[in-house]
Amino acid sequence: MMNGQGRVSPGSAAPAEERGCSWLSVWVFLIFALAIKAAIGTFGLWLVLPFCHSSDQPSALQQQEFSEQFSEWECASAVPQGTDRGWMCCPKGWRRFQGSCYFLSTDTMNCAESAENCTEMGSQLVVITSKAEQVFLTEQGGQPQKEINFYIGLFEVDDDQWQWVDKTPYNETAAFWRKGEPDPYPGVNCTAMHVPTKDLNNWNDVEPIAKLHRICEAAAVIV
């Protein structure tokens, strides 16, 4: 009821514009509920992804070209410098070092087959560009009482002219050839890492028909 001065008396009904506030509250509640439902649905998708570690790792892996070849992943919860994304991932069974994933095969193929196999997996024969990487791979490849040779991505394209598979410039001072290697014989134009050995200089040049193991490399997927 209105009094003479136009004010609402205690206990009187509020004007229509004030009663509208209750509808605003309803809309806020509905929007909040929809947001919660969407969040639960997204989290549910994460739970069914075939990750090997925690279930809240992101679904963006399935959108990466390299990742199309694999269904299971292992991810490290770490934020690489210069990025705001929080997972660095490699396919299950691959080994991660810094920003790369490495596959060390258990079967053997010739040189061309090894390169093709890596390509089919969205990778390439490994390109070794640092001592730290050479140390890591030598340690990974070594098995007690067993000698193994792994193809790597270094090829002789002309007489004594060596080139990495991805066109990375070949730096002779940063190469890890065994003593007396590479030898001058024609047709010996592929490169293998010989392990186990205590010496980091463990590269041999080999004939392309040799059936050896291989090391494939691809950039880790960051999501």
CSV table of N, CA, C and O in Angstrom, one decimal, residues 74 90-97 100-104 136-137 139-143:
chain,number,residue,atom,x,y,z
A,74,GLU,N,52.7,-41.4,-22.9
A,74,GLU,CA,53.2,-41.1,-21.6
A,74,GLU,C,53.6,-39.7,-21.5
A,74,GLU,O,54.3,-39.2,-22.4
A,90,CYS,N,55.2,-38.4,-25.2
A,90,CYS,CA,55.8,-39.3,-26.1
A,90,CYS,C,54.9,-40.5,-26.2
A,90,CYS,O,54.3,-40.9,-25.2
A,91,PRO,N,54.9,-41.2,-27.4
A,91,PRO,CA,54.1,-42.5,-27.4
A,91,PRO,C,54.7,-43.5,-26.4
A,91,PRO,O,55.8,-43.5,-26.1
A,92,LYS,N,53.8,-44.3,-25.9
A,92,LYS,CA,54.2,-45.4,-25.0
A,92,LYS,C,55.3,-46.2,-25.6
A,92,LYS,O,55.1,-46.7,-26.7
A,93,GLY,N,56.3,-46.5,-24.8
A,93,GLY,CA,57.4,-47.3,-25.3
A,93,GLY,C,58.6,-46.5,-25.9
A,93,GLY,O,59.7,-47.0,-26.1
A,94,TRP,N,58.3,-45.2,-26.2
A,94,TRP,CA,59.4,-44.3,-26.7
A,94,TRP,C,60.0,-43.7,-25.5
A,94,TRP,O,59.5,-43.6,-24.4
A,95,ARG,N,61.2,-43.2,-25.7
A,95,ARG,CA,62.0,-42.6,-24.6
A,95,ARG,C,62.2,-41.1,-24.8
A,95,ARG,O,62.6,-40.7,-25.9
A,96,ARG,N,61.9,-40.3,-23.8
A,96,ARG,CA,62.0,-38.9,-24.0
A,96,ARG,C,63.3,-38.3,-23.4
A,96,ARG,O,63.8,-38.7,-22.4
A,97,PHE,N,63.9,-37.4,-24.2
A,97,PHE,CA,65.1,-36.6,-23.7
A,97,PHE,C,64.9,-35.2,-24.2
A,97,PHE,O,64.8,-35.0,-25.4
A,100,SER,N,62.6,-34.2,-27.4
A,100,SER,CA,62.4,-35.2,-28.4
A,100,SER,C,62.0,-36.6,-27.8
A,100,SER,O,62.2,-36.9,-26.7
A,101,CYS,N,61.4,-37.4,-28.7
A,101,CYS,CA,61.0,-38.8,-28.4
A,101,CYS,C,61.8,-39.7,-29.3
A,101,CYS,O,62.0,-39.4,-30.5
A,102,TYR,N,62.3,-40.8,-28.7
A,102,TYR,CA,63.1,-41.7,-29.4
A,102,TYR,C,62.6,-43.1,-29.3
A,102,TYR,O,62.2,-43.6,-28.2
A,103,PHE,N,62.6,-43.8,-30.5
A,103,PHE,CA,62.2,-45.2,-30.6
A,103,PHE,C,63.4,-46.0,-30.9
A,103,PHE,O,64.0,-45.9,-31.9
A,104,LEU,N,63.8,-47.0,-30.0
A,104,LEU,CA,64.9,-47.9,-30.2
A,104,LEU,C,64.3,-49.3,-30.6
A,104,LEU,O,63.7,-49.9,-29.7
A,136,PHE,N,73.0,-39.7,-24.0
A,136,PHE,CA,71.7,-40.3,-23.7
A,136,PHE,C,71.4,-41.6,-24.5
A,136,PHE,O,71.1,-42.6,-24.0
A,137,LEU,N,71.7,-41.5,-25.8
A,137,LEU,CA,71.3,-42.6,-26.7
A,137,LEU,C,72.3,-43.8,-26.5
A,137,LEU,O,71.9,-44.9,-26.5
A,139,GLU,N,73.6,-44.6,-23.6
A,139,GLU,CA,73.2,-45.2,-22.4
A,139,GLU,C,71.9,-46.0,-22.6
A,139,GLU,O,71.7,-47.1,-22.0
A,140,GLN,N,71.0,-45.5,-23.4
A,140,GLN,CA,69.7,-46.2,-23.7
A,140,GLN,C,69.9,-47.5,-24.5
A,140,GLN,O,69.2,-48.4,-24.3
A,141,GLY,N,70.9,-47.4,-25.4
A,141,GLY,CA,71.0,-48.5,-26.3
A,141,GLY,C,71.8,-49.7,-25.8
A,141,GLY,O,71.7,-50.8,-26.2
A,142,GLY,N,72.6,-49.4,-24.7
A,142,GLY,CA,73.5,-50.5,-24.2
A,142,GLY,C,72.8,-51.6,-23.5
A,142,GLY,O,71.9,-51.3,-22.7
A,143,GLN,N,73.2,-52.8,-23.8
A,143,GLN,CA,72.7,-54.0,-23.0
A,143,GLN,C,73.9,-54.8,-22.6
A,143,GLN,O,74.7,-55.1,-23.5
